[in-house]
Structures are given as structure tokens and as C-alpha cells.
Amino acid sequence: MHVSPSPTTRQDRSRRSLAGLAPLGASCLWGGMYVVSRASFGAIPPVTLGLLRLLLGGAALWLALRLGGHREPLPRQERWRLPLLGLCIAATITTQFVGTELASAHDGALLTTITPLFIVPLAWLLLGERPQWRVVAGTTLALVGVVIIVGSEQGSNPSAQARSLLIGDGLLIISAFFWALFTVLGTPLVRKHSALVVTTYGTLWSLVFFAPLALWELSQHPVLSFSPGALASVLYLGLGATALAWFLWYRGVERLPAGVAAIFFFAQPLVGGLLSALLLQEVLGPGFWLGGLVLALGIMLASL
């Protein structure tokens, strides 16, 4: 006998479907971020560009928080997590931008999609969410995809350029790890409080760790070029890829299981790869597409 789903069940499914739009929007914004940042490094060095991104994004989030009537960041006994979130953000942005400068925009968009593979074991260790056998198989498959991507670039470039690409790809993988750590550390706070509160104060704390790195970089590269294009890039990175995208990401984690939200990372390499080919004339070789496919299959197996 067929039993029709109750109105409550249908409403829950509808809410979960709409909740998926939040991490999907964040991933699309991040896909464009790699192209915008790569195109801006000639005018503004990467760490300084990251600081400007965080300053603008943090100001926008703080303003939204104040307009929403929030006064206290978190209960006192939970505030110890905020500096850790800020440190994770600083490490993520630094390795992400420097890695993109040394590698390529499409590598940045693709390799950071291994974030879900770090989220799963970290969630097991820190949140007690034990992974299933598919996670182990998916992780192994995704790592094969990463090896294909990195190996194809090492074999098709001169030795000096290959070393730069290898270092850049390594930094992008480190960036994925720190974003996963940021996600897992903030998940209990987001589900207990709100995405806006946790994202805002995590971003503001990141400035404490990020500012010394940017000051050191400015001492090495004191000349900046704030052309209209560079200013537009800073606005996109600060308001779009930081304030809006980070809020949307944690909004998805707030309403969906972390593993489900992680699936939406797939939009990032698609957007980033296509835009890098169209706007930066970066060549997407067969190794990129093959490795990306294997990587996607591995993440799907681990996350679904």
C-alpha cells in the first residue's frame, strides 16, 4: 500500500533543497575568486591582496551583524574557538593566494575541492562523526586524481616552472586542509548560534594573524598599483568571495550535514576552470580534465 509523504516531510525536503543553494552560491563565488586574484597579483602582491580582502569582508560582516542587533560575539566559555577560527582563515588565505600565484587559477579552483576529504576525518576526530567505508575508498580515489593533476603538469613544463607548480599545488592542498579545519571547528558554534556571528568574529580574529604577514610583504614590495581593475578585484574578493561566500557556506553547514554541504564544492572547479580559460587563456590539458574527473568521483563517493 502506497503511503503519501506527510506535509511535514515534504516541507523538510523542500527546506533542505533550498538550503543547498547557499553552499552552491559560495562555491560559484570561490570559483571566480581564483581567476580574479590571479589577474590582480601584478598590481597587488598576494598576501597584501588577502589582507585587503579580509579588511573589506570583515567590515561588511560586522556591519551586517550590528544591523541585525547582535551585540555579544559568543558566550564567554565558547569564545576560545574564535582565535582558532581566525588562525585557520589566515592560514587558508595565505596558502591559497600564494599557491595560486605559483600555480594557476584553474589549479587553485580544482585542488581546493579536496577540502571534503579533510572534513571527514577531522569531523571523526573532533566531532565524533565516524566515517563509513565509502569515505576511505573515496579518499583514495580522490588522491589518485590529485596525483594525476600534479603529475601531468610536472611532466609538461620546464624544470624551474615545474618546481614552482609543485610548490603552488602543495600550498593549495594545505589551504584546503585549513579550510576544512575552519569548517569543523566552527560547526558546533554555527549550529548553536548563527552563521553570521561565527563568520564575522572568525574573520575579524584572522586580521590579528594576517596583518604581520602583509606588513612583511609590503616591506619587500612597497609599490602598489590601484587601477580601476585592481579596485574592482578587491571589491569582488572582499564583498563577494569573503563576506557573502563565507556567510553562505556556514549557512549551508548550519542547515545541512557537513558532508552534504561539501558536495557543492564541485561547482568551484567548473566555474574556475572555465573562467581561467576564457579570461586568462590558461590551457586546460587532458591531465587536468582526467584528474578532475577522478577527483570528483572520489569526493562524490566519500560525501554522498
mmCIF file of C-alpha atoms in Angstrom:
data_model
loop_
_atom_site.group_PDB
_atom_site.id
_atom_site.type_symbol
_atom_site.label_atom_id
_atom_site.label_comp_id
_atom_site.label_asym_id
_atom_site.label_seq_id
_atom_site.Cartn_x
_atom_site.Cartn_y
_atom_site.Cartn_z
ATOM 1 C CA MET A 1 0.000 0.000 0.000
ATOM 2 C CA HIS A 2 1.415 3.377 -1.015
ATOM 3 C CA VAL A 3 1.544 5.991 1.709
ATOM 4 C CA SER A 4 1.821 9.637 0.673
ATOM 5 C CA PRO A 5 4.505 11.640 2.434
ATOM 6 C CA SER A 6 3.208 13.900 5.166
ATOM 7 C CA PRO A 7 3.186 17.685 4.663
ATOM 8 C CA THR A 8 5.913 17.959 7.293
ATOM 9 C CA THR A 9 8.160 15.551 5.343
ATOM 10 C CA ARG A 10 7.596 17.456 2.121
ATOM 11 C CA GLN A 11 8.381 20.751 3.869
ATOM 12 C CA ASP A 12 11.595 19.310 5.332
ATOM 13 C CA ARG A 13 12.720 18.116 1.895
ATOM 14 C CA SER A 14 11.888 21.481 0.385
ATOM 15 C CA ARG A 15 13.863 23.308 3.070
ATOM 16 C CA ARG A 16 16.877 21.023 2.555
ATOM 17 C CA SER A 17 16.738 21.595 -1.200
ATOM 18 C CA LEU A 18 16.672 25.354 -0.719
ATOM 19 C CA ALA A 19 19.436 25.109 1.896
ATOM 20 C CA GLY A 20 21.680 23.604 -0.785
ATOM 21 C CA LEU A 21 21.541 26.887 -2.699
ATOM 22 C CA ALA A 22 23.700 28.526 -0.013
ATOM 23 C CA PRO A 23 26.857 26.362 -0.356
ATOM 24 C CA LEU A 24 26.297 26.213 -4.130
ATOM 25 C CA GLY A 25 26.382 30.011 -4.327
ATOM 26 C CA ALA A 26 29.514 30.094 -2.155
ATOM 27 C CA SER A 27 31.301 27.612 -4.421
ATOM 28 C CA CYS A 28 30.447 29.613 -7.546
ATOM 29 C CA LEU A 29 31.801 32.792 -5.943
ATOM 30 C CA TRP A 30 35.000 30.967 -4.951
ATOM 31 C CA GLY A 31 35.414 29.616 -8.483
ATOM 32 C CA GLY A 32 35.593 33.182 -9.791
ATOM 33 C CA MET A 33 37.866 34.207 -6.914
ATOM 34 C CA TYR A 34 40.892 32.325 -8.262
ATOM 35 C CA VAL A 35 40.641 33.998 -11.650
ATOM 36 C CA VAL A 36 40.169 37.474 -10.138
ATOM 37 C CA SER A 37 43.037 37.066 -7.672
ATOM 38 C CA ARG A 38 45.399 35.597 -10.281
ATOM 39 C CA ALA A 39 44.725 38.552 -12.576
ATOM 40 C CA SER A 40 45.411 41.024 -9.730
ATOM 41 C CA PHE A 41 48.774 39.791 -8.441
ATOM 42 C CA GLY A 42 50.684 42.015 -10.867
ATOM 43 C CA ALA A 43 49.227 45.106 -9.190
ATOM 44 C CA ILE A 44 48.901 43.889 -5.581
ATOM 45 C CA PRO A 45 51.054 41.069 -4.122
ATOM 46 C CA PRO A 46 49.118 38.031 -2.847
ATOM 47 C CA VAL A 47 49.313 38.411 0.933
ATOM 48 C CA THR A 48 48.525 42.133 0.756
ATOM 49 C CA LEU A 49 45.606 41.367 -1.532
ATOM 50 C CA GLY A 50 44.427 38.827 1.033
ATOM 51 C CA LEU A 51 44.620 41.436 3.812
ATOM 52 C CA LEU A 52 42.559 43.914 1.791
ATOM 53 C CA ARG A 53 40.061 41.135 1.125
ATOM 54 C CA LEU A 54 39.733 40.340 4.823
ATOM 55 C CA LEU A 55 39.510 44.002 5.859
ATOM 56 C CA LEU A 56 36.677 44.689 3.448
ATOM 57 C CA GLY A 57 34.916 41.386 4.076
ATOM 58 C CA GLY A 58 35.254 41.712 7.855
ATOM 59 C CA ALA A 59 33.866 45.256 7.786
ATOM 60 C CA ALA A 60 30.871 44.143 5.700
ATOM 61 C CA LEU A 61 30.146 41.195 8.021
ATOM 62 C CA TRP A 62 30.500 43.346 11.153
ATOM 63 C CA LEU A 63 28.106 45.931 9.716
ATOM 64 C CA ALA A 64 25.567 43.219 8.880
ATOM 65 C CA LEU A 65 25.944 41.819 12.390
ATOM 66 C CA ARG A 66 25.345 45.205 14.013
ATOM 67 C CA LEU A 67 22.360 45.979 11.812
ATOM 68 C CA GLY A 68 20.955 42.603 12.836
ATOM 69 C CA GLY A 69 21.054 43.624 16.505
ATOM 70 C CA HIS A 70 23.797 41.220 17.699
ATOM 71 C CA ARG A 71 25.947 42.677 20.473
ATOM 72 C CA GLU A 72 27.882 39.840 22.112
ATOM 73 C CA PRO A 73 30.088 37.581 19.932
ATOM 74 C CA LEU A 74 29.504 34.325 21.851
ATOM 75 C CA PRO A 75 29.081 33.129 25.442
ATOM 76 C CA ARG A 76 32.335 33.599 27.320
ATOM 77 C CA GLN A 77 33.020 29.867 27.699
ATOM 78 C CA GLU A 78 32.889 29.382 23.918
ATOM 79 C CA ARG A 79 34.962 32.354 22.766
ATOM 80 C CA TRP A 80 38.216 30.399 22.886
ATOM 81 C CA ARG A 81 37.323 28.914 19.496
ATOM 82 C CA LEU A 82 37.306 32.295 17.743
ATOM 83 C CA PRO A 83 41.118 32.825 17.665
ATOM 84 C CA LEU A 84 41.496 29.285 16.302
ATOM 85 C CA LEU A 85 38.998 30.082 13.539
ATOM 86 C CA GLY A 86 40.893 33.296 12.785
ATOM 87 C CA LEU A 87 44.197 31.408 12.588
ATOM 88 C CA CYS A 88 42.640 28.887 10.192
ATOM 89 C CA ILE A 89 41.346 31.696 7.968
ATOM 90 C CA ALA A 90 44.740 33.421 7.892
ATOM 91 C CA ALA A 91 46.499 30.170 7.004
ATOM 92 C CA THR A 92 43.897 29.365 4.345
ATOM 93 C CA ILE A 93 44.071 32.727 2.574
ATOM 94 C CA THR A 94 47.875 32.942 2.698
ATOM 95 C CA THR A 95 48.477 29.496 1.212
ATOM 96 C CA GLN A 96 45.563 29.912 -1.205
ATOM 97 C CA PHE A 97 46.773 33.179 -2.754
ATOM 98 C CA VAL A 98 50.486 32.342 -2.783
ATOM 99 C CA GLY A 99 49.691 28.900 -4.184
ATOM 100 C CA THR A 100 47.505 30.381 -6.922
ATOM 101 C CA GLU A 101 50.284 32.811 -7.855
ATOM 102 C CA LEU A 102 52.832 29.980 -8.159
ATOM 103 C CA ALA A 103 50.489 27.523 -9.889
ATOM 104 C CA SER A 104 47.428 28.663 -11.852
ATOM 105 C CA ALA A 105 43.860 29.803 -11.352
ATOM 106 C CA HIS A 106 42.378 26.528 -12.587
ATOM 107 C CA ASP A 107 44.664 24.532 -10.260
ATOM 108 C CA GLY A 108 43.510 26.695 -7.361
ATOM 109 C CA ALA A 109 39.858 26.140 -8.192
ATOM 110 C CA LEU A 110 40.308 22.386 -8.579
ATOM 111 C CA LEU A 111 42.784 21.321 -5.907
ATOM 112 C CA THR A 112 40.997 23.093 -3.064
ATOM 113 C CA THR A 113 37.977 20.870 -3.754
ATOM 114 C CA ILE A 114 39.755 18.164 -1.760
ATOM 115 C CA THR A 115 38.510 20.058 1.301
ATOM 116 C CA PRO A 116 35.710 17.476 1.881
ATOM 117 C CA LEU A 117 38.348 14.745 2.142
ATOM 118 C CA PHE A 118 39.869 16.603 5.085
ATOM 119 C CA ILE A 119 36.488 17.468 6.594
ATOM 120 C CA VAL A 120 35.513 13.816 7.003
ATOM 121 C CA PRO A 121 38.483 12.614 9.137
ATOM 122 C CA LEU A 122 38.561 15.885 11.080
ATOM 123 C CA ALA A 123 34.856 15.530 11.840
ATOM 124 C CA TRP A 124 35.585 11.992 13.065
ATOM 125 C CA LEU A 125 38.377 13.166 15.366
ATOM 126 C CA LEU A 126 36.807 16.400 16.636
ATOM 127 C CA LEU A 127 33.053 15.846 16.331
ATOM 128 C CA GLY A 128 32.818 12.082 16.766
ATOM 129 C CA GLU A 129 31.272 11.533 13.305
ATOM 130 C CA ARG A 130 32.672 8.147 12.289
ATOM 131 C CA PRO A 131 33.223 7.699 8.511
ATOM 132 C CA GLN A 132 31.892 4.763 6.503
ATOM 133 C CA TRP A 133 33.830 2.521 4.130
ATOM 134 C CA ARG A 134 32.891 4.750 1.196
ATOM 135 C CA VAL A 135 34.853 7.569 2.782
ATOM 136 C CA VAL A 136 38.086 5.557 2.765
ATOM 137 C CA ALA A 137 37.534 4.427 -0.837
ATOM 138 C CA GLY A 138 36.546 7.914 -1.948
ATOM 139 C CA THR A 139 39.563 9.485 -0.270
ATOM 140 C CA THR A 140 41.910 7.064 -2.013
ATOM 141 C CA LEU A 141 40.286 7.716 -5.388
ATOM 142 C CA ALA A 142 40.402 11.486 -4.930
ATOM 143 C CA LEU A 143 44.092 11.369 -4.010
ATOM 144 C CA VAL A 144 44.714 9.498 -7.267
ATOM 145 C CA GLY A 145 43.041 12.428 -9.043
ATOM 146 C CA VAL A 146 45.338 14.902 -7.302
ATOM 147 C CA VAL A 147 48.391 12.864 -8.331
ATOM 148 C CA ILE A 148 47.198 12.870 -11.960
ATOM 149 C CA ILE A 149 46.748 16.653 -11.960
ATOM 150 C CA VAL A 150 50.085 17.456 -10.343
ATOM 151 C CA GLY A 151 51.970 14.772 -12.301
ATOM 152 C CA SER A 152 50.647 15.924 -15.679
ATOM 153 C CA GLU A 153 51.887 19.462 -15.029
ATOM 154 C CA GLN A 154 55.269 18.305 -13.786
ATOM 155 C CA GLY A 155 55.869 16.341 -16.983
ATOM 156 C CA SER A 156 54.798 19.046 -19.429
ATOM 157 C CA ASN A 157 56.749 22.049 -18.101
ATOM 158 C CA PRO A 158 60.420 23.063 -17.810
ATOM 159 C CA SER A 159 62.088 22.086 -14.551
ATOM 160 C CA ALA A 160 62.022 25.584 -12.982
ATOM 161 C CA GLN A 161 58.375 26.085 -13.832
ATOM 162 C CA ALA A 162 57.578 22.544 -12.701
ATOM 163 C CA ARG A 163 59.094 23.260 -9.270
ATOM 164 C CA SER A 164 57.011 26.413 -8.970
ATOM 165 C CA LEU A 165 53.868 24.494 -9.918
ATOM 166 C CA LEU A 166 54.686 21.743 -7.422
ATOM 167 C CA ILE A 167 55.127 24.230 -4.572
ATOM 168 C CA GLY A 168 51.968 26.081 -5.612
ATOM 169 C CA ASP A 169 49.928 22.886 -5.772
ATOM 170 C CA GLY A 170 51.248 21.853 -2.347
ATOM 171 C CA LEU A 171 50.206 25.185 -0.844
ATOM 172 C CA LEU A 172 46.730 24.837 -2.372
ATOM 173 C CA ILE A 173 46.330 21.424 -0.742
ATOM 174 C CA ILE A 174 47.426 22.916 2.597
ATOM 175 C CA SER A 175 44.853 25.666 2.058
ATOM 176 C CA ALA A 176 42.150 23.013 1.605
ATOM 177 C CA PHE A 177 43.179 21.406 4.904
ATOM 178 C CA PHE A 178 42.911 24.648 6.868
ATOM 179 C CA TRP A 179 39.510 25.478 5.360
ATOM 180 C CA ALA A 180 38.325 22.010 6.402
ATOM 181 C CA LEU A 181 39.644 22.642 9.918
ATOM 182 C CA PHE A 182 37.870 26.017 9.949
ATOM 183 C CA THR A 183 34.633 24.298 8.908
ATOM 184 C CA VAL A 184 34.819 21.536 11.532
ATOM 185 C CA LEU A 185 35.910 23.798 14.410
ATOM 186 C CA GLY A 186 33.111 26.236 13.659
ATOM 187 C CA THR A 187 30.342 23.682 13.057
ATOM 188 C CA PRO A 188 29.230 23.312 16.717
ATOM 189 C CA LEU A 189 29.116 27.108 17.111
ATOM 190 C CA VAL A 190 27.226 27.659 13.874
ATOM 191 C CA ARG A 191 24.557 25.101 14.750
ATOM 192 C CA LYS A 192 24.187 26.530 18.256
ATOM 193 C CA HIS A 193 24.301 30.231 17.398
ATOM 194 C CA SER A 194 24.302 31.541 13.800
ATOM 195 C CA ALA A 195 26.401 31.553 10.642
ATOM 196 C CA LEU A 196 26.673 35.354 10.660
ATOM 197 C CA VAL A 197 28.032 35.597 14.218
ATOM 198 C CA VAL A 198 30.677 32.885 13.799
ATOM 199 C CA THR A 199 31.777 34.047 10.332
ATOM 200 C CA THR A 200 32.085 37.677 11.424
ATOM 201 C CA TYR A 201 34.180 37.160 14.523
ATOM 202 C CA GLY A 202 36.300 34.471 12.896
ATOM 203 C CA THR A 203 37.113 36.925 10.091
ATOM 204 C CA LEU A 204 37.936 39.752 12.494
ATOM 205 C CA TRP A 205 40.252 37.496 14.520
ATOM 206 C CA SER A 206 42.053 36.475 11.319
ATOM 207 C CA LEU A 207 43.302 40.048 10.916
ATOM 208 C CA VAL A 208 45.419 39.638 14.059
ATOM 209 C CA PHE A 209 47.399 36.848 12.372
ATOM 210 C CA PHE A 210 47.270 38.179 8.835
ATOM 211 C CA ALA A 211 48.414 41.770 9.340
ATOM 212 C CA PRO A 212 52.078 40.944 10.262
ATOM 213 C CA LEU A 213 52.448 38.790 7.129
ATOM 214 C CA ALA A 214 51.092 41.564 4.913
ATOM 215 C CA LEU A 215 53.346 44.186 6.540
ATOM 216 C CA TRP A 216 56.383 41.994 5.894
ATOM 217 C CA GLU A 217 55.345 41.533 2.256
ATOM 218 C CA LEU A 218 54.829 45.288 1.821
ATOM 219 C CA SER A 219 58.358 45.883 3.120
ATOM 220 C CA GLN A 220 59.590 43.689 0.240
ATOM 221 C CA HIS A 221 57.180 45.076 -2.390
ATOM 222 C CA PRO A 222 56.322 48.647 -1.327
ATOM 223 C CA VAL A 223 54.852 49.759 -4.683
ATOM 224 C CA LEU A 224 51.149 49.005 -5.247
ATOM 225 C CA SER A 225 49.015 49.810 -8.273
ATOM 226 C CA PHE A 226 45.382 50.604 -7.521
ATOM 227 C CA SER A 227 43.972 50.688 -11.025
ATOM 228 C CA PRO A 228 40.184 50.510 -11.568
ATOM 229 C CA GLY A 229 40.578 46.801 -12.346
ATOM 230 C CA ALA A 230 42.532 46.169 -9.137
ATOM 231 C CA LEU A 231 39.951 48.047 -7.075
ATOM 232 C CA ALA A 232 37.154 46.043 -8.683
ATOM 233 C CA SER A 233 39.049 42.862 -7.817
ATOM 234 C CA VAL A 234 39.375 43.884 -4.164
ATOM 235 C CA LEU A 235 35.643 44.643 -4.025
ATOM 236 C CA TYR A 236 34.789 41.250 -5.506
ATOM 237 C CA LEU A 237 37.176 39.396 -3.212
ATOM 238 C CA GLY A 238 36.096 41.273 -0.078
ATOM 239 C CA LEU A 239 32.339 41.512 -0.550
ATOM 240 C CA GLY A 240 31.626 38.549 -2.831
ATOM 241 C CA ALA A 241 34.224 35.846 -2.170
ATOM 242 C CA THR A 242 34.597 36.635 1.545
ATOM 243 C CA ALA A 243 31.618 38.294 3.258
ATOM 244 C CA LEU A 244 28.850 36.790 1.127
ATOM 245 C CA ALA A 245 30.505 33.451 0.256
ATOM 246 C CA TRP A 246 31.641 32.649 3.809
ATOM 247 C CA PHE A 247 28.219 33.511 5.193
ATOM 248 C CA LEU A 248 26.545 31.305 2.561
ATOM 249 C CA TRP A 249 28.949 28.433 3.280
ATOM 250 C CA TYR A 250 28.319 28.413 7.012
ATOM 251 C CA ARG A 251 24.611 28.918 6.340
ATOM 252 C CA GLY A 252 24.676 25.650 4.430
ATOM 253 C CA VAL A 253 26.635 23.900 7.193
ATOM 254 C CA GLU A 254 24.104 25.265 9.695
ATOM 255 C CA ARG A 255 21.178 23.599 7.874
ATOM 256 C CA LEU A 256 22.792 20.573 6.247
ATOM 257 C CA PRO A 257 25.180 17.794 7.372
ATOM 258 C CA ALA A 258 28.770 18.869 6.754
ATOM 259 C CA GLY A 259 29.333 16.004 4.288
ATOM 260 C CA VAL A 260 26.288 17.026 2.245
ATOM 261 C CA ALA A 261 27.311 20.683 2.121
ATOM 262 C CA ALA A 262 30.784 19.615 0.975
ATOM 263 C CA ILE A 263 29.355 18.140 -2.242
ATOM 264 C CA PHE A 264 28.676 21.633 -3.554
ATOM 265 C CA PHE A 265 32.422 22.229 -3.849
ATOM 266 C CA PHE A 266 32.051 20.659 -7.312
ATOM 267 C CA ALA A 267 30.778 23.955 -8.726
ATOM 268 C CA GLN A 268 34.082 25.647 -7.837
ATOM 269 C CA PRO A 269 36.442 23.933 -10.318
ATOM 270 C CA LEU A 270 33.851 24.121 -13.092
ATOM 271 C CA VAL A 271 33.448 27.886 -12.721
ATOM 272 C CA GLY A 272 37.152 28.496 -12.046
ATOM 273 C CA GLY A 273 38.391 26.301 -14.897
ATOM 274 C CA LEU A 274 36.075 27.813 -17.499
ATOM 275 C CA LEU A 275 36.757 31.403 -16.427
ATOM 276 C CA SER A 276 40.536 30.846 -16.355
ATOM 277 C CA ALA A 277 40.414 29.510 -19.905
ATOM 278 C CA LEU A 278 38.168 32.326 -21.147
ATOM 279 C CA LEU A 279 39.712 35.304 -19.334
ATOM 280 C CA LEU A 280 43.329 34.290 -18.594
ATOM 281 C CA GLN A 281 43.907 31.995 -21.611
ATOM 282 C CA GLU A 282 45.158 29.235 -19.313
ATOM 283 C CA VAL A 283 45.398 25.904 -21.120
ATOM 284 C CA LEU A 284 43.341 23.108 -19.601
ATOM 285 C CA GLY A 285 45.222 19.973 -20.629
ATOM 286 C CA PRO A 286 43.908 16.397 -20.641
ATOM 287 C CA GLY A 287 45.594 15.729 -17.285
ATOM 288 C CA PHE A 288 43.509 18.491 -15.692
ATOM 289 C CA TRP A 289 40.240 17.049 -17.009
ATOM 290 C CA LEU A 290 41.128 13.413 -16.242
ATOM 291 C CA GLY A 291 42.402 14.218 -12.765
ATOM 292 C CA GLY A 292 39.400 16.452 -12.123
ATOM 293 C CA LEU A 293 37.029 13.653 -13.102
ATOM 294 C CA VAL A 294 38.760 11.123 -10.829
ATOM 295 C CA LEU A 295 38.866 13.691 -8.021
ATOM 296 C CA ALA A 296 35.152 14.432 -8.444
ATOM 297 C CA LEU A 297 34.247 10.740 -8.384
ATOM 298 C CA GLY A 298 36.268 10.242 -5.202
ATOM 299 C CA ILE A 299 34.638 13.168 -3.417
ATOM 300 C CA MET A 300 31.181 12.017 -4.531
ATOM 301 C CA LEU A 301 31.850 8.529 -3.187
ATOM 302 C CA ALA A 302 33.076 9.943 0.131
ATOM 303 C CA SER A 303 30.451 12.633 0.585
ATOM 304 C CA LEU A 304 27.150 11.269 -0.700
#
